[in-house]
CSV table of C-alpha atoms and ligand atoms in Angstrom, one decimal:
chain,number,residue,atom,x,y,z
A,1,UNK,CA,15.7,-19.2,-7.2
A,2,UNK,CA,17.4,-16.1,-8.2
A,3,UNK,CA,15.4,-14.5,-10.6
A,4,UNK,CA,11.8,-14.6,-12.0
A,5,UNK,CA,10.5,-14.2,-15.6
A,6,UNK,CA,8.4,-11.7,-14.6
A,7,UNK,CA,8.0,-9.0,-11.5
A,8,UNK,CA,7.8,-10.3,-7.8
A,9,UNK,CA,5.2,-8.3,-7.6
A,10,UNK,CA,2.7,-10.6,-9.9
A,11,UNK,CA,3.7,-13.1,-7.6
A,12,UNK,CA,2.6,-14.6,-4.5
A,13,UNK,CA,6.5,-14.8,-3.8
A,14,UNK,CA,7.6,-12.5,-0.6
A,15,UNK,CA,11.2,-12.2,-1.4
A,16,UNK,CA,13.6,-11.9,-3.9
A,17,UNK,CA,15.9,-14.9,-3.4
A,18,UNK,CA,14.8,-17.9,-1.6
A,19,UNK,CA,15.7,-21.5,-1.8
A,20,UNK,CA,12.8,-23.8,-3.2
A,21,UNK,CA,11.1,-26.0,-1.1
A,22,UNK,CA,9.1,-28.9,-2.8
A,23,UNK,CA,5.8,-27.3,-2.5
A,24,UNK,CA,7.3,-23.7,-4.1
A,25,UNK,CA,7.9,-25.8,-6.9
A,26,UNK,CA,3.9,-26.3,-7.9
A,27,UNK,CA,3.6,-22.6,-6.9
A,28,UNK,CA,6.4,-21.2,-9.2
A,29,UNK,CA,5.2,-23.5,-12.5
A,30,UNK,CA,1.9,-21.8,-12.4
A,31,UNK,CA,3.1,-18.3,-12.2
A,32,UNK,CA,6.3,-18.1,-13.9
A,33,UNK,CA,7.4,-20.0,-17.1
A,34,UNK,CA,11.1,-19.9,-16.5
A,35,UNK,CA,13.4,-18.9,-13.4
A,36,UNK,CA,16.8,-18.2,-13.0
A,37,UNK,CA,18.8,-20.3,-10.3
A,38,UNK,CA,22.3,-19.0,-8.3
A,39,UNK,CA,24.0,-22.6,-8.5
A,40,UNK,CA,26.2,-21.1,-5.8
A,41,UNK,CA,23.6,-20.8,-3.5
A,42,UNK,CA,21.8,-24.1,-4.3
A,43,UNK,CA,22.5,-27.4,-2.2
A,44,UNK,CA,24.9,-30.0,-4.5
A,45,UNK,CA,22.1,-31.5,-7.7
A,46,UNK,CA,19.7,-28.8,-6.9
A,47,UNK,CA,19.9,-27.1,-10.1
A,48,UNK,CA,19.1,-29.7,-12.4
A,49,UNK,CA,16.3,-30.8,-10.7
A,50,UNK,CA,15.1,-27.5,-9.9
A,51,UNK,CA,15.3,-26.9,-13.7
A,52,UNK,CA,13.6,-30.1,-15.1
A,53,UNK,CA,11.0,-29.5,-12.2
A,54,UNK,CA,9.8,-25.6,-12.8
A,55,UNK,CA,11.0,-25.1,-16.7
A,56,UNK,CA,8.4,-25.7,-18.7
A,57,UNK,CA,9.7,-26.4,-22.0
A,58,UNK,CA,11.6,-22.8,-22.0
A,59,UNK,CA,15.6,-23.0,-22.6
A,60,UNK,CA,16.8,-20.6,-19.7
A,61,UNK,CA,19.6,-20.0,-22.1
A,62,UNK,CA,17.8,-19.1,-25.1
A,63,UNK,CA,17.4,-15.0,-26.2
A,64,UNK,CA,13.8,-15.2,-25.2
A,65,UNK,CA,14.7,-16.1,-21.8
A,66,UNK,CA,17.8,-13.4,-21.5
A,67,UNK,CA,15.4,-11.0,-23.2
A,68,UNK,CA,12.7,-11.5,-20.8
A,69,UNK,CA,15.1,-11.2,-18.0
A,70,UNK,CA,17.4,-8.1,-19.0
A,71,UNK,CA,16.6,-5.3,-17.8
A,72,UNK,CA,13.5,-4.4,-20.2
A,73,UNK,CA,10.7,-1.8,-20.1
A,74,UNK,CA,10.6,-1.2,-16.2
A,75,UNK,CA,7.1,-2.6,-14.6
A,76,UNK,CA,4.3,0.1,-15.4
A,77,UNK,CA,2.1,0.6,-12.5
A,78,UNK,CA,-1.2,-0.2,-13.3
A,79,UNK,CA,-2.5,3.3,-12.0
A,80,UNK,CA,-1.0,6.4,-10.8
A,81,UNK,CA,-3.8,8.5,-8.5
A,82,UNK,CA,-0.6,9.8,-6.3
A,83,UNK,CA,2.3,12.7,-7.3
A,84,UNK,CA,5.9,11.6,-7.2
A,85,UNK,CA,7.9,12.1,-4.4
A,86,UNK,CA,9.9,15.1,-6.1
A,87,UNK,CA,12.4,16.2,-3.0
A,88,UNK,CA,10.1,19.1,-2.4
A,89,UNK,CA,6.8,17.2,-2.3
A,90,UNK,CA,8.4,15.0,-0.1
A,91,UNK,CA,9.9,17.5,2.6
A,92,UNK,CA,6.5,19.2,2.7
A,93,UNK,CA,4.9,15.8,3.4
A,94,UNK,CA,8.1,14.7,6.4
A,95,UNK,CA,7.1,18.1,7.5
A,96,UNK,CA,3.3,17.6,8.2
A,97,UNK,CA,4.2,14.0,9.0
A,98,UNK,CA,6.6,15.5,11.9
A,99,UNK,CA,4.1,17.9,13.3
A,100,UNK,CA,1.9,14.7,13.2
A,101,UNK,CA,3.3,12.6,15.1
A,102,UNK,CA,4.3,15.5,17.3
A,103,UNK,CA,1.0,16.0,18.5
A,104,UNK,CA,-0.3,12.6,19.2
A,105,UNK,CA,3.7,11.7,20.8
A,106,UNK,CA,2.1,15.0,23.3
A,107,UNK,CA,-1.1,13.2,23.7
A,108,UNK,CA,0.2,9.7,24.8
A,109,UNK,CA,2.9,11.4,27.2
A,110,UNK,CA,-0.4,13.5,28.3
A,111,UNK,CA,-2.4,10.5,29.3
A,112,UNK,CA,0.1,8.6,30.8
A,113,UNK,CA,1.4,11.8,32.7
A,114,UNK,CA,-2.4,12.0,34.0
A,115,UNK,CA,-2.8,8.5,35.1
A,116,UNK,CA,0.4,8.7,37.3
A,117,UNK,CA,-0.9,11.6,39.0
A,118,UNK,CA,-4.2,9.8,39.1
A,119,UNK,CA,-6.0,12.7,37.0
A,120,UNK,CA,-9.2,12.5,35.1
A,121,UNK,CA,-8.6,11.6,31.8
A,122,UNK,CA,-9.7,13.5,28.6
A,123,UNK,CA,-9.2,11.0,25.2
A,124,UNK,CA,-10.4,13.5,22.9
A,125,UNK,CA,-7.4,15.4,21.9
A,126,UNK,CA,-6.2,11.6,21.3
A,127,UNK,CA,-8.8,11.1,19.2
A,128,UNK,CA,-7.6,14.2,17.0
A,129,UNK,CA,-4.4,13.6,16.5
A,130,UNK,CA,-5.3,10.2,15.3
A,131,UNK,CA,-8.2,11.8,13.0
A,132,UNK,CA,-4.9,13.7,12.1
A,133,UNK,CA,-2.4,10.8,11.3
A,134,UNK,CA,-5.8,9.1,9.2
A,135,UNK,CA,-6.1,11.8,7.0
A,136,UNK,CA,-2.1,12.1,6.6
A,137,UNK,CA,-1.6,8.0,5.7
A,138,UNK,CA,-4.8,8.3,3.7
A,139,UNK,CA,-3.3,10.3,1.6
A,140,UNK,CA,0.3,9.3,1.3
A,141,UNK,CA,1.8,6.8,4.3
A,142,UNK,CA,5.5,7.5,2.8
A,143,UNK,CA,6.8,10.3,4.9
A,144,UNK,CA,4.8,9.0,8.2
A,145,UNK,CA,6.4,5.2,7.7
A,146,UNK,CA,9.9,7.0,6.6
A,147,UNK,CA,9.9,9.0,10.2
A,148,UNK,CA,9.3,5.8,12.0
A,149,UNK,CA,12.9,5.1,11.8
A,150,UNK,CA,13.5,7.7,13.8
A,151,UNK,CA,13.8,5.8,17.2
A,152,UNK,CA,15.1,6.8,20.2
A,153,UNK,CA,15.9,4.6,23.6
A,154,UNK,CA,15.0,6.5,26.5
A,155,UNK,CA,11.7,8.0,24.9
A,156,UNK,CA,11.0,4.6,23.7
A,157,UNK,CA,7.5,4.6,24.8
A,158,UNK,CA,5.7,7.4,23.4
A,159,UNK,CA,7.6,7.2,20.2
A,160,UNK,CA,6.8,3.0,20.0
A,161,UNK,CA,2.9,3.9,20.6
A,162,UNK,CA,2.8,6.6,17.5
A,163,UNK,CA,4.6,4.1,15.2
A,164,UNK,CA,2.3,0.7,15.9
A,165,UNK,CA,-0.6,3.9,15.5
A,166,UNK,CA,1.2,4.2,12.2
A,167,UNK,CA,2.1,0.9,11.0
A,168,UNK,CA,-1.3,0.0,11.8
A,169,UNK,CA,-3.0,2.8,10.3
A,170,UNK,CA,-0.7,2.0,7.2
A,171,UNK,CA,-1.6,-2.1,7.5
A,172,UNK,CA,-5.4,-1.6,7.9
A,173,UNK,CA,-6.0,0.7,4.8
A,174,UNK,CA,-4.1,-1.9,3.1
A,175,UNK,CA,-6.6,-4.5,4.6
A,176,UNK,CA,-9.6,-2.3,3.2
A,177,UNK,CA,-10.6,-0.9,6.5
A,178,UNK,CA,-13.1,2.1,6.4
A,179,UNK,CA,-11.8,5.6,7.5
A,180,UNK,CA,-14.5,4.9,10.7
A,181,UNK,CA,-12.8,1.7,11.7
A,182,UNK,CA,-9.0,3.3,10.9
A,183,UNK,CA,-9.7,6.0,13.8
A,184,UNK,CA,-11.0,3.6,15.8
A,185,UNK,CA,-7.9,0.9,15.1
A,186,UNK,CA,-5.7,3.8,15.8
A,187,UNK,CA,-7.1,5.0,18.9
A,188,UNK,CA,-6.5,1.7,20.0
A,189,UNK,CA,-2.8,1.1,18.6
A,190,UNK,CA,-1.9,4.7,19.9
A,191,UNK,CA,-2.9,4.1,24.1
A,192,UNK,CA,-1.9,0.4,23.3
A,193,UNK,CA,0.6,0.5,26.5
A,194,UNK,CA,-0.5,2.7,28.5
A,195,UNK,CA,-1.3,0.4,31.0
A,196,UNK,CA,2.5,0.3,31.7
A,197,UNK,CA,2.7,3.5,34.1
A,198,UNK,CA,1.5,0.9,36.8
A,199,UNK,CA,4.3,-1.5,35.5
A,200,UNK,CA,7.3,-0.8,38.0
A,201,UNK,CA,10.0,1.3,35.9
A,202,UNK,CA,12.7,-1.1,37.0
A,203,UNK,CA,10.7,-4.4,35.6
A,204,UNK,CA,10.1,-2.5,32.8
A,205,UNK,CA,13.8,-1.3,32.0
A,206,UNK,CA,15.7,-3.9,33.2
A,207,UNK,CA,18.8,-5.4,31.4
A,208,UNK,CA,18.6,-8.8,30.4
A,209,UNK,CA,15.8,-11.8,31.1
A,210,UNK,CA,12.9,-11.2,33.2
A,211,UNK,CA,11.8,-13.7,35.7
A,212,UNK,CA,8.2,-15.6,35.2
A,213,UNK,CA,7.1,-13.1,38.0
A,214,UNK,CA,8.6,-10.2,36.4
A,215,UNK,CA,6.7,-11.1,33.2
A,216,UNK,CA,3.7,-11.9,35.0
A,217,UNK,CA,3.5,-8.2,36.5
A,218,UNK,CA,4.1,-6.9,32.7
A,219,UNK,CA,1.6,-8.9,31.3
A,220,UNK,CA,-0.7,-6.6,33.6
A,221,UNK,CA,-0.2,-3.8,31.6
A,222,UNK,CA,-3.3,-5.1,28.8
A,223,UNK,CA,-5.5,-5.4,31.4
A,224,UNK,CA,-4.6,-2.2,33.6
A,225,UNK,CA,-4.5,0.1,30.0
A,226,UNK,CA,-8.2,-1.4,29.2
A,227,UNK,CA,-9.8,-0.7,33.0
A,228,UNK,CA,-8.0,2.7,32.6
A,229,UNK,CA,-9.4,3.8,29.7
A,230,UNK,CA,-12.7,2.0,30.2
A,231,UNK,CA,-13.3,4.6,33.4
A,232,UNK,CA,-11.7,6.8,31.8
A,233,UNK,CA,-14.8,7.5,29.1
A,234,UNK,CA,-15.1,8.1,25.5
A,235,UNK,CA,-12.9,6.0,23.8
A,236,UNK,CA,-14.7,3.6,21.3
A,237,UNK,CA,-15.2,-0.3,22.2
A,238,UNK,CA,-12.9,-1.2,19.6
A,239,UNK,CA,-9.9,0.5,20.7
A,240,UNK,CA,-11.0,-0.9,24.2
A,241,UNK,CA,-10.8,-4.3,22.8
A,242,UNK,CA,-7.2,-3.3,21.3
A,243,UNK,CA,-5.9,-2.0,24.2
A,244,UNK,CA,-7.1,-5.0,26.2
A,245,UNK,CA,-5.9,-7.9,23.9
A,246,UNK,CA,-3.0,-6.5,21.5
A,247,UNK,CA,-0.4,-9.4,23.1
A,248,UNK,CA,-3.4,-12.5,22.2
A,249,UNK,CA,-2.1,-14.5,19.2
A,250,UNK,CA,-4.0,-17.0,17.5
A,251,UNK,CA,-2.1,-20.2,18.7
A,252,UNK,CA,-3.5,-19.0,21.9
A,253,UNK,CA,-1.1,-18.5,24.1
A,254,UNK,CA,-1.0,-14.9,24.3
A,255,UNK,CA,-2.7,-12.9,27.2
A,256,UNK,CA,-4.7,-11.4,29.1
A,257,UNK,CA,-7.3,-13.8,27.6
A,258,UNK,CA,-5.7,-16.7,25.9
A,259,UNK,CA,-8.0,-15.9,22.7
A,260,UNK,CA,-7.4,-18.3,19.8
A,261,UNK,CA,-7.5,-17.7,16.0
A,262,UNK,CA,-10.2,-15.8,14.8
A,263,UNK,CA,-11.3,-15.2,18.1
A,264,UNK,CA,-8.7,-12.4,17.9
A,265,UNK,CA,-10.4,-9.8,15.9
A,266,UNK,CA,-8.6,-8.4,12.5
A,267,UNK,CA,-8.1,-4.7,14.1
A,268,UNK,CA,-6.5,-6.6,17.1
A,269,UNK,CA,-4.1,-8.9,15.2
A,270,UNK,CA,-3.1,-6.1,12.7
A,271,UNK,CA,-1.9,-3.8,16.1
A,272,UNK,CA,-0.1,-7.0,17.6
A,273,UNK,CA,1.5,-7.5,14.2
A,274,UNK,CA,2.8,-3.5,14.4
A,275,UNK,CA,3.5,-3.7,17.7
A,276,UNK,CA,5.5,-6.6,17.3
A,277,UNK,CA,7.3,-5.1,13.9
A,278,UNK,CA,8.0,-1.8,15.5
A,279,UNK,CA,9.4,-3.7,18.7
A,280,UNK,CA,11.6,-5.8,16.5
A,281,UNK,CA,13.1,-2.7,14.4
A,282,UNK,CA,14.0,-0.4,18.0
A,283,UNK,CA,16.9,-0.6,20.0
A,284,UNK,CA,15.8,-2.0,23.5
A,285,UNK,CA,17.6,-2.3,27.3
A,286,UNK,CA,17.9,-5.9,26.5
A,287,UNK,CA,18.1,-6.2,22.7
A,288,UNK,CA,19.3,-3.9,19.7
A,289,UNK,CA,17.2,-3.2,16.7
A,290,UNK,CA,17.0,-5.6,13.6
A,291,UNK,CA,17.0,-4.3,10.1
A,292,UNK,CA,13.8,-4.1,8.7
A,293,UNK,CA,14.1,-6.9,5.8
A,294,UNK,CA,15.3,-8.9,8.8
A,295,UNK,CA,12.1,-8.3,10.8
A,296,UNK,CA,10.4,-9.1,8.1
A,297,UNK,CA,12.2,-12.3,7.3
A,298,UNK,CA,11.9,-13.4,10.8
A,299,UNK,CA,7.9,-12.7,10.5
A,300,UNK,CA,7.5,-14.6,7.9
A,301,UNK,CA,9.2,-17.7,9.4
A,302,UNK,CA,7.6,-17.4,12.4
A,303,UNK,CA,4.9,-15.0,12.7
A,304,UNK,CA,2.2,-17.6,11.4
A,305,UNK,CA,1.7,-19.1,14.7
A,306,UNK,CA,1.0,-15.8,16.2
A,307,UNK,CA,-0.9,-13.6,13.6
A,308,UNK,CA,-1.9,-16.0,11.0
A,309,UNK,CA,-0.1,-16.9,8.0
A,310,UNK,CA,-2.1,-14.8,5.8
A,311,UNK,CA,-2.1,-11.7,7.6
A,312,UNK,CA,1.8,-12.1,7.9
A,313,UNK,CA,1.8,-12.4,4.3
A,314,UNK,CA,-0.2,-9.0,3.7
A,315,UNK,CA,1.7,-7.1,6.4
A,316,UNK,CA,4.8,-8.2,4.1
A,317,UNK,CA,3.2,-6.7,0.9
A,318,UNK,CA,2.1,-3.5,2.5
A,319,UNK,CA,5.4,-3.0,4.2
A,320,UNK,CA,7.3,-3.9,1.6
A,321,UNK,CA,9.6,-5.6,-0.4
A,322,UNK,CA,12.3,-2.8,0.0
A,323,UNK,CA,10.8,-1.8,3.6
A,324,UNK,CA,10.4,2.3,4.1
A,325,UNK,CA,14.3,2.6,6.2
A,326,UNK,CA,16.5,-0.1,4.5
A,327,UNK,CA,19.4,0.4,3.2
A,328,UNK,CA,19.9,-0.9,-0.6
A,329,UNK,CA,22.6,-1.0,-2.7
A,330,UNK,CA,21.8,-0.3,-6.9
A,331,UNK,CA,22.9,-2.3,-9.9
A,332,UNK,CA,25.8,0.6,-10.0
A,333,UNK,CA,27.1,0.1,-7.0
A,334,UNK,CA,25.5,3.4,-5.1
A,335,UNK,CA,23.7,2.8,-2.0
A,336,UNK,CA,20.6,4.9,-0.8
A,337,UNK,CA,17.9,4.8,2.3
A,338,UNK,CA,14.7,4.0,1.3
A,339,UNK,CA,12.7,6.6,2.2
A,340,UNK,CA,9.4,5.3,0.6
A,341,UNK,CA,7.5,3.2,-1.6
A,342,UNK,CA,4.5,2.4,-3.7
A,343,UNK,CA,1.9,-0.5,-3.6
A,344,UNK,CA,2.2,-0.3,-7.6
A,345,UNK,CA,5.6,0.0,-7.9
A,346,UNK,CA,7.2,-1.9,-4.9
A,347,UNK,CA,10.9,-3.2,-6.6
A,348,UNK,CA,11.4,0.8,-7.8
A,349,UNK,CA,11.5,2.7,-4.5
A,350,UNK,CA,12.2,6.2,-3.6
A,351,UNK,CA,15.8,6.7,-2.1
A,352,UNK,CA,17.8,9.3,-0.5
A,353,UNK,CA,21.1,8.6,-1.9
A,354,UNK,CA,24.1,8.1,0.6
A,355,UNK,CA,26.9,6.6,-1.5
A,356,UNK,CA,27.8,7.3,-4.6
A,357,UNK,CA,29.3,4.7,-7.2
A,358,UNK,CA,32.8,5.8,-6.3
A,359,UNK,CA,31.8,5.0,-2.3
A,360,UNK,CA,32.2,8.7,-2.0
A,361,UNK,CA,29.2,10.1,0.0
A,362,UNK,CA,26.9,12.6,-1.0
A,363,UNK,CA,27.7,16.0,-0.1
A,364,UNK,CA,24.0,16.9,-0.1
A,365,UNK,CA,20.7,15.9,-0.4
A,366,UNK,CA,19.8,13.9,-3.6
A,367,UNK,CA,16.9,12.2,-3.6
A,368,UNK,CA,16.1,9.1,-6.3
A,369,UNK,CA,13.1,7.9,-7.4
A,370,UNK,CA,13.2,4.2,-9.5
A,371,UNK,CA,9.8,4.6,-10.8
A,372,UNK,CA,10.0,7.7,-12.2
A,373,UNK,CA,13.6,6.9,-13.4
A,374,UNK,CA,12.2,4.0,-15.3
A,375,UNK,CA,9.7,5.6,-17.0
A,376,UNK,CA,11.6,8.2,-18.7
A,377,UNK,CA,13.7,5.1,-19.8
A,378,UNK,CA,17.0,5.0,-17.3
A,379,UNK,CA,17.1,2.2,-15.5
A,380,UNK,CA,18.8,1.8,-12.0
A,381,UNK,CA,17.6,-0.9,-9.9
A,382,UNK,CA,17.8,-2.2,-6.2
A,383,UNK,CA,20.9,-4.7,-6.4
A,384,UNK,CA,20.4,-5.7,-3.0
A,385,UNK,CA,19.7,-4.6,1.0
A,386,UNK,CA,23.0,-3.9,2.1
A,387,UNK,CA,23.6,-3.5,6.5
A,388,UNK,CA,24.8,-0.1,7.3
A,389,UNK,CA,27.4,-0.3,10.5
A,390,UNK,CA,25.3,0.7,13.3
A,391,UNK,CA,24.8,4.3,13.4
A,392,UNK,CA,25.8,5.4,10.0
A,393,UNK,CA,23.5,6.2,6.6
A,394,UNK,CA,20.6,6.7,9.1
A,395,UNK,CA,18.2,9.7,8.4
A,396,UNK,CA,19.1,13.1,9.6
B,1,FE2,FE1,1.9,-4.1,25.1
């Protein structure tokens, strides 16, 4: 199914494109009363039954159909409460975002440089900077998700435990957590690893496979972060409790504990699921970094068995259909970063243009947003997520 008679968005659907499985079928004749299907895509016969099967009693051919398809009055939001993105709205937001993220990066290296020289600890400055990075995806997660993609290898830890403190922030507002339980979550997600200053640097960096001892020693690091911050005073239960079990997944064989489904507390399954995301998207020792929409697509094959089908399926709608650092080509043929997006108005991101139509880049900083575009009545929309070459069109 190429196409929908109506936004993604009013659908339970996570992607644009996918091939229908027998039990789509049900799901698409009780949201949608035509669909278009890519024949070229589809496996020999699977049109015409896919058509007799989902089209009820519409002509896919007829001008109601085409109308209903074309490009038409762009999807109204259903509420605005947040300004556009205007370029200099959104440099002053990257630019509280940066200082941010700045200060609780300081805080992790802090703590961790304190337990290696076996200090006393002091959590509240933490504590701060997360009240900090609350307040700042509170009010618009854009700029803080959009400076996620900056990544870098050999600082990889600090910078991995702000962005799960972000991603999770930005998943468990979208789950309706209070601002209380936010702090808390992010306290958590934030000294997530730091257990891993007693993990031995050259388990921890080491090229390729680790052996089942190897592994075992890493799996310590849940354990060690939890004792450590447990002594170490002040930091709430809950982000104890993340800290200790962020690698449990509910088919139960994560660790320390080997908790199983609901066992696993929401706050501690929404900083796994970051954790994981963040992991996926960064360039590694032993791995480099997938796109985005291919973290995403690999979540939601397999990340039921390890956070829950439905909590997958959020983490999806909050991150994205067009994640925040993907790289999308428009119906003209220009190609721009996404740099961020709107729960109401998830197919009409905000990009940073890289390409123009002629496959000329930009020669400065233009920055496009769909929605707005839409509503004064032009229309460019996301085509498709294109893959950069490594190293090119990333943010400066
Ligand atoms: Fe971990």
């Amino acid at each position: 199914v190429a196409e929908l008679d109506r936004p993604w968005t009013d659908t339970p659907f996570m992607f644009q494109g996918f091939q229908v499985t027998a039990e789509d079928i049900e799901t698409l004749r009780s949201h949608c009363r035509f669909v278009y299907v890519d024949l070229g895509l589809s496996e020999p016969g699977a049109g015409r039954s896919a058509r007799q099967a989902v089209n009820a009693g519409v002509d896919a051919s007829s001008d109601e159909a085409r109308s209903r398809i074309a490009p038409g009055p762009a999807y109204e939001a259903p509420f605005q409460h947040r300004r556009e993105p205007d370029e200099g709205h959104f440099r002053e937001l990257v630019a509280a975002a940066e200082a941010g993220r700045c200060q609780a990066r300081n805080e992790v290296d802090r703590v961790m440089h304190d337990i290696r020289l076996g200090r006393s600890l002091d959590t509240e400055r933490a504590r701060e900077s997360v009240e900090e990075l609350v307040h700042q995806v509170s009010a618009d997660s854009s700029a803080a998700l959009w400076l996620t993609n900056l990544k870098n290898r050999d600082e990889y830890t600090s910078i991995h435990c702000v962005n799960v403190c972000v991603f999770a922030l930005t998943f468990g507002l979208h789950m309706g957590l209070e601002r209380d339980e936010l702090t808390r979550l992010g306290i958590g997600a934030l000294l997530h690893d730091v257990g891993k200053t007693k993990t031995p640097p050259e388990i921890l960096n080491k090229q390729g496979a680790l052996t089942d001892e190897e592994f075992e020693i890493v799996k310590r690091h849940a354990e060690d972060g939890y004792q450590l911050m447990y002594e170490a005073g002040g930091v709430p239960e809950q982000a104890l409790e993340v800290i200790r079990c962020h690698h449990e997944r509910v088919n139960g064989k994560g660790y320390p504990l080997g908790l199983r489904g609901e066992d696993i507390p929401l706050r501690v399954r929404i900083s796994g699921l970051a954790d994981t995301y963040d992991a996926m998207t960064s360039d590694r020792t032993y791995q480099n970094a997938m796109s985005a929409d291919d973290a995403l697509h690999k979540l939601y094959r397999n990340g039921a068995h390890f956070f829950g089908e439905g909590l997958v399926q959020e983490f999806i709608r909050c991150v994205g259909i067009f994640p925040v650092g993907s790289v999308v080509e428009l119906d003209n043929t220009a190609v721009g970063v996404v740099v961020a997006t709107r729960a109401d108005a998830r197919l009409q991101p905000t990009l940073l243009l890289v390409r123009t139509p002629d496959g000329a880049p930009y020669d400065k900083r233009v920055l496009l947003n769909l929605a707005a575009q839409a509503r004064r009545g032009e229309h460019s929309r996301p085509r498709r997520i294109v893959r950069p070459h490594r190293g090119r069109l990333m943010p400066q």
